[in-house]
């Protein structure tokens, strides 16, 4: 599983705050309230994962901020692609970035506690890949609803476009969204397509993050198998043709064997 260093966690956090400073007007109420919210939630937000299971996406410390930055970047590209494809863009860049920044805010938890807590059931960790589980001590709310609650708590106003984009970020993966998204009467259909842009961006970013985890895991496995193979080869080289260990060991092979062992299992000295 991916592990971010303390420096990487800090760098991602700084990037997130910079996006806010670059997007919202200096001195505006919205920017001030957002910065206050981020300051208040910093300790939890910087450490939060983006999901609870390994096979989902960015289920590691700092995964939340990393995922949000990924979605902001992908949403910008998705919006450009939509326009390039002939789509009518009737949302502002600020609405686009605001929605991407806060589509998963509810995953940070409520005002007091985190949403994702470490899974302490060993069987569930090993068998189901649950690294985290949801905290049942906080009120049971859907992630987008908690996001909108937090924003209003800190006095951050949302436009209708932003509200619907955050609410519908999971698209039709959330059955409750069918009310808005599975409409067969043109008069009731979404009047603005920002929710689709955000959902596509979130879905694409999540899929890319899944690939990153899956391929990274396979690379790690291959690397480990290759190291074990090297150790076996050196061990065989230390034996004579009858499989008997040589009495006088070759110092070059000895050192190579030790280096490979240390590389695989770490230097225990
Ligand atoms: Fe997301």
Short mmCIF file of C-alpha atoms and ligand atoms in Angstrom, two decimals:
data_model
loop_
_atom_site.label_atom_id
_atom_site.label_comp_id
_atom_site.label_asym_id
_atom_site.label_seq_id
_atom_site.Cartn_x
_atom_site.Cartn_y
_atom_site.Cartn_z
CA UNK A 1 0.00 0.00 0.00
CA UNK A 2 1.19 3.50 -0.81
CA UNK A 3 2.93 5.41 1.98
CA UNK A 4 3.50 9.15 1.90
CA UNK A 5 6.41 10.69 3.75
CA UNK A 6 5.92 13.56 6.17
CA UNK A 7 7.37 15.89 3.51
CA UNK A 8 4.90 14.64 0.89
CA UNK A 9 1.98 15.09 3.29
CA UNK A 10 3.06 18.68 3.92
CA UNK A 11 3.65 19.39 0.23
CA UNK A 12 0.17 18.12 -0.68
CA UNK A 13 -1.37 20.21 2.08
CA UNK A 14 0.47 23.33 0.88
CA UNK A 15 -0.74 22.66 -2.68
CA UNK A 16 -4.33 22.38 -1.45
CA UNK A 17 -4.16 25.69 0.43
CA UNK A 18 -2.55 27.30 -2.62
CA UNK A 19 -5.46 26.14 -4.83
CA UNK A 20 -7.81 27.95 -2.43
CA UNK A 21 -5.72 31.11 -2.44
CA UNK A 22 -5.46 31.05 -6.24
CA UNK A 23 -9.17 30.38 -6.81
CA UNK A 24 -11.05 32.63 -4.40
CA UNK A 25 -10.82 36.40 -4.37
CA UNK A 26 -8.37 37.81 -1.85
CA UNK A 27 -10.26 39.31 1.11
CA UNK A 28 -13.62 37.81 0.10
CA UNK A 29 -15.85 36.32 2.79
CA UNK A 30 -15.85 32.95 1.01
CA UNK A 31 -12.06 32.75 0.95
CA UNK A 32 -11.72 33.82 4.60
CA UNK A 33 -14.31 31.29 5.77
CA UNK A 34 -12.78 28.53 3.69
CA UNK A 35 -9.31 29.21 5.12
CA UNK A 36 -10.80 29.16 8.62
CA UNK A 37 -12.47 25.81 7.93
CA UNK A 38 -9.26 24.33 6.52
CA UNK A 39 -7.31 25.63 9.49
CA UNK A 40 -9.78 24.07 11.94
CA UNK A 41 -9.84 20.71 10.14
CA UNK A 42 -6.15 20.65 9.17
CA UNK A 43 -4.89 17.98 11.59
CA UNK A 44 -7.57 15.51 10.57
CA UNK A 45 -7.74 16.40 6.89
CA UNK A 46 -4.00 16.08 6.29
CA UNK A 47 -4.03 12.48 7.61
CA UNK A 48 -7.39 11.25 6.28
CA UNK A 49 -7.53 8.47 3.67
CA UNK A 50 -9.76 8.79 0.59
CA UNK A 51 -11.42 5.43 1.21
CA UNK A 52 -11.50 2.59 3.72
CA UNK A 53 -10.59 -0.43 1.56
CA UNK A 54 -7.34 -1.21 -0.23
CA UNK A 55 -9.14 -2.08 -3.47
CA UNK A 56 -10.96 1.24 -3.54
CA UNK A 57 -8.80 4.33 -3.94
CA UNK A 58 -6.03 6.03 -1.99
CA UNK A 59 -6.72 4.10 1.20
CA UNK A 60 -3.63 5.46 2.89
CA UNK A 61 -2.66 8.25 5.27
CA UNK A 62 -2.90 11.51 3.31
CA UNK A 63 -5.00 9.86 0.58
CA UNK A 64 -7.87 12.33 1.00
CA UNK A 65 -5.83 15.44 0.15
CA UNK A 66 -4.03 13.60 -2.64
CA UNK A 67 -7.36 12.46 -4.15
CA UNK A 68 -8.92 15.92 -3.90
CA UNK A 69 -5.95 17.48 -5.72
CA UNK A 70 -6.27 14.78 -8.36
CA UNK A 71 -9.99 15.49 -8.83
CA UNK A 72 -9.42 19.27 -9.05
CA UNK A 73 -6.86 18.73 -11.82
CA UNK A 74 -9.01 16.15 -13.65
CA UNK A 75 -12.16 18.29 -13.35
CA UNK A 76 -10.39 21.21 -15.06
CA UNK A 77 -9.35 18.93 -17.91
CA UNK A 78 -12.80 17.34 -18.09
CA UNK A 79 -14.44 20.76 -18.32
CA UNK A 80 -12.09 21.74 -21.17
CA UNK A 81 -12.76 18.44 -22.94
CA UNK A 82 -16.52 19.01 -22.61
CA UNK A 83 -16.22 22.40 -24.25
CA UNK A 84 -13.86 21.09 -26.93
CA UNK A 85 -16.46 18.40 -27.70
CA UNK A 86 -19.02 21.15 -28.34
CA UNK A 87 -20.62 21.21 -24.89
CA UNK A 88 -22.06 24.40 -23.45
CA UNK A 89 -20.17 25.43 -20.33
CA UNK A 90 -22.59 27.27 -18.05
CA UNK A 91 -20.56 27.15 -14.83
CA UNK A 92 -17.64 29.24 -13.70
CA UNK A 93 -14.10 28.02 -13.09
CA UNK A 94 -14.59 28.92 -9.43
CA UNK A 95 -17.70 26.70 -9.22
CA UNK A 96 -15.79 23.88 -10.89
CA UNK A 97 -12.83 24.03 -8.48
CA UNK A 98 -15.04 24.64 -5.42
CA UNK A 99 -17.11 21.52 -6.18
CA UNK A 100 -14.04 19.38 -6.83
CA UNK A 101 -12.39 20.62 -3.62
CA UNK A 102 -15.37 19.71 -1.47
CA UNK A 103 -17.06 16.72 -3.14
CA UNK A 104 -15.58 14.36 -0.51
CA UNK A 105 -15.34 16.79 2.41
CA UNK A 106 -17.73 14.61 4.43
CA UNK A 107 -14.99 11.94 4.55
CA UNK A 108 -13.00 14.12 6.91
CA UNK A 109 -15.62 13.58 9.62
CA UNK A 110 -17.83 15.96 11.54
CA UNK A 111 -16.89 18.90 13.75
CA UNK A 112 -15.32 16.69 16.42
CA UNK A 113 -14.28 13.31 15.05
CA UNK A 114 -12.98 11.56 11.98
CA UNK A 115 -15.12 9.51 9.62
CA UNK A 116 -12.51 6.82 8.88
CA UNK A 117 -11.04 5.05 11.89
CA UNK A 118 -8.52 2.16 11.72
CA UNK A 119 -10.14 -1.27 11.35
CA UNK A 120 -9.12 -3.18 14.48
CA UNK A 121 -10.74 -6.46 13.44
CA UNK A 122 -7.81 -8.51 12.18
CA UNK A 123 -9.96 -10.86 10.10
CA UNK A 124 -11.68 -7.97 8.30
CA UNK A 125 -8.32 -6.28 7.65
CA UNK A 126 -6.73 -9.38 6.17
CA UNK A 127 -9.71 -10.97 4.41
CA UNK A 128 -11.69 -7.97 3.26
CA UNK A 129 -8.83 -5.48 2.92
CA UNK A 130 -10.55 -3.05 5.27
CA UNK A 131 -7.79 -0.78 6.46
CA UNK A 132 -10.33 1.68 7.87
CA UNK A 133 -13.94 1.44 8.89
CA UNK A 134 -16.51 4.20 9.29
CA UNK A 135 -16.78 5.80 12.70
CA UNK A 136 -20.20 4.94 14.12
CA UNK A 137 -19.78 7.40 17.00
CA UNK A 138 -20.52 10.34 14.72
CA UNK A 139 -24.01 10.99 13.30
CA UNK A 140 -24.83 8.73 10.38
CA UNK A 141 -24.90 10.97 7.30
CA UNK A 142 -24.16 10.54 3.62
CA UNK A 143 -20.74 11.94 2.68
CA UNK A 144 -22.12 14.76 0.44
CA UNK A 145 -24.67 15.76 3.10
CA UNK A 146 -21.92 16.02 5.72
CA UNK A 147 -19.84 18.06 3.26
CA UNK A 148 -22.67 20.56 2.79
CA UNK A 149 -23.27 20.65 6.56
CA UNK A 150 -19.61 21.48 7.24
CA UNK A 151 -19.55 24.20 4.60
CA UNK A 152 -22.65 25.89 6.01
CA UNK A 153 -21.25 25.56 9.56
CA UNK A 154 -18.23 27.59 8.55
CA UNK A 155 -20.40 30.13 6.72
CA UNK A 156 -19.22 29.10 3.25
CA UNK A 157 -22.04 29.83 0.81
CA UNK A 158 -22.57 27.47 -2.14
CA UNK A 159 -24.26 28.28 -5.44
CA UNK A 160 -27.00 25.95 -6.72
CA UNK A 161 -24.55 24.56 -9.28
CA UNK A 162 -22.02 23.77 -6.54
CA UNK A 163 -24.65 22.29 -4.23
CA UNK A 164 -25.89 19.89 -6.89
CA UNK A 165 -22.37 19.04 -8.08
CA UNK A 166 -21.30 18.06 -4.55
CA UNK A 167 -24.54 16.21 -3.88
CA UNK A 168 -24.39 14.23 -7.14
CA UNK A 169 -20.63 13.57 -7.30
CA UNK A 170 -21.18 9.80 -7.07
CA UNK A 171 -23.49 9.88 -10.07
CA UNK A 172 -25.80 6.91 -10.39
CA UNK A 173 -23.53 4.80 -8.15
CA UNK A 174 -25.68 6.35 -5.43
CA UNK A 175 -29.27 5.25 -6.00
CA UNK A 176 -30.59 8.34 -4.22
CA UNK A 177 -29.21 10.42 -7.10
CA UNK A 178 -31.65 8.84 -9.54
CA UNK A 179 -34.16 11.49 -8.47
CA UNK A 180 -31.94 14.11 -10.11
CA UNK A 181 -30.13 12.14 -12.79
CA UNK A 182 -32.61 9.60 -14.13
CA UNK A 183 -35.23 12.00 -15.31
CA UNK A 184 -37.24 11.42 -18.46
CA UNK A 185 -38.98 14.80 -18.50
CA UNK A 186 -36.82 17.50 -20.06
CA UNK A 187 -38.46 20.15 -17.86
CA UNK A 188 -37.16 18.42 -14.72
CA UNK A 189 -33.72 17.39 -16.01
CA UNK A 190 -30.58 19.09 -14.68
CA UNK A 191 -30.37 22.64 -15.98
CA UNK A 192 -26.62 22.63 -15.56
CA UNK A 193 -24.14 19.86 -16.34
CA UNK A 194 -21.48 20.64 -13.73
CA UNK A 195 -22.61 17.56 -11.70
CA UNK A 196 -21.75 15.35 -14.70
CA UNK A 197 -18.34 17.01 -15.14
CA UNK A 198 -17.54 16.46 -11.47
CA UNK A 199 -18.82 12.89 -11.46
CA UNK A 200 -16.81 12.00 -14.58
CA UNK A 201 -13.70 13.63 -13.11
CA UNK A 202 -14.12 11.86 -9.77
CA UNK A 203 -14.78 8.54 -11.49
CA UNK A 204 -11.76 8.91 -13.77
CA UNK A 205 -9.45 9.97 -10.92
CA UNK A 206 -10.69 7.07 -8.79
CA UNK A 207 -10.13 4.58 -11.62
CA UNK A 208 -6.59 5.89 -12.20
CA UNK A 209 -5.92 5.63 -8.46
CA UNK A 210 -7.16 2.03 -8.49
CA UNK A 211 -4.73 1.24 -11.34
CA UNK A 212 -1.92 2.91 -9.42
CA UNK A 213 -2.64 0.68 -6.40
CA UNK A 214 -3.11 -2.49 -8.46
CA UNK A 215 -0.03 -2.05 -10.65
CA UNK A 216 2.07 -0.80 -7.74
CA UNK A 217 1.10 -3.90 -5.81
CA UNK A 218 2.07 -6.16 -8.71
CA UNK A 219 5.40 -4.33 -9.16
CA UNK A 220 6.10 -4.78 -5.45
CA UNK A 221 5.34 -8.52 -5.71
CA UNK A 222 7.58 -8.94 -8.78
CA UNK A 223 10.41 -7.06 -7.06
CA UNK A 224 10.13 -9.28 -4.00
CA UNK A 225 10.09 -12.47 -6.12
CA UNK A 226 13.17 -11.31 -8.03
CA UNK A 227 15.05 -10.62 -4.77
CA UNK A 228 14.16 -14.07 -3.41
CA UNK A 229 15.33 -15.62 -6.71
CA UNK A 230 18.68 -13.79 -6.39
CA UNK A 231 19.19 -15.16 -2.90
CA UNK A 232 18.41 -18.68 -4.13
CA UNK A 233 20.95 -18.30 -6.98
CA UNK A 234 23.70 -17.16 -4.63
CA UNK A 235 22.86 -20.01 -2.23
CA UNK A 236 23.12 -22.55 -5.08
CA UNK A 237 26.44 -21.01 -6.17
CA UNK A 238 27.76 -21.63 -2.66
CA UNK A 239 27.15 -25.37 -3.01
CA UNK A 240 29.21 -27.91 -4.95
CA UNK A 241 27.65 -29.98 -7.71
CA UNK A 242 26.42 -32.55 -5.18
CA UNK A 243 24.52 -29.87 -3.27
CA UNK A 244 26.99 -29.89 -0.40
CA UNK A 245 28.01 -26.55 1.09
CA UNK A 246 31.59 -25.58 0.27
CA UNK A 247 33.88 -25.77 3.24
CA UNK A 248 35.80 -22.65 2.27
CA UNK A 249 33.26 -20.00 1.34
CA UNK A 250 33.94 -17.47 -1.37
CA UNK A 251 34.09 -14.02 0.35
CA UNK A 252 32.63 -12.30 -2.77
CA UNK A 253 29.62 -14.61 -2.78
CA UNK A 254 29.31 -14.26 1.00
CA UNK A 255 29.10 -10.47 0.74
CA UNK A 256 26.64 -10.62 -2.16
CA UNK A 257 24.47 -13.00 -0.16
CA UNK A 258 24.54 -10.68 2.83
CA UNK A 259 23.72 -7.61 0.69
CA UNK A 260 20.74 -9.35 -0.91
CA UNK A 261 19.52 -10.57 2.46
CA UNK A 262 19.76 -7.06 3.91
CA UNK A 263 18.00 -5.57 0.89
CA UNK A 264 15.14 -8.01 1.26
CA UNK A 265 14.69 -8.07 5.00
CA UNK A 266 16.41 -4.87 6.08
CA UNK A 267 19.65 -4.46 7.96
CA UNK A 268 18.95 -5.82 11.42
CA UNK A 269 22.29 -4.76 12.85
FE1 LIG B 1 -13.94 11.45 -4.73
#
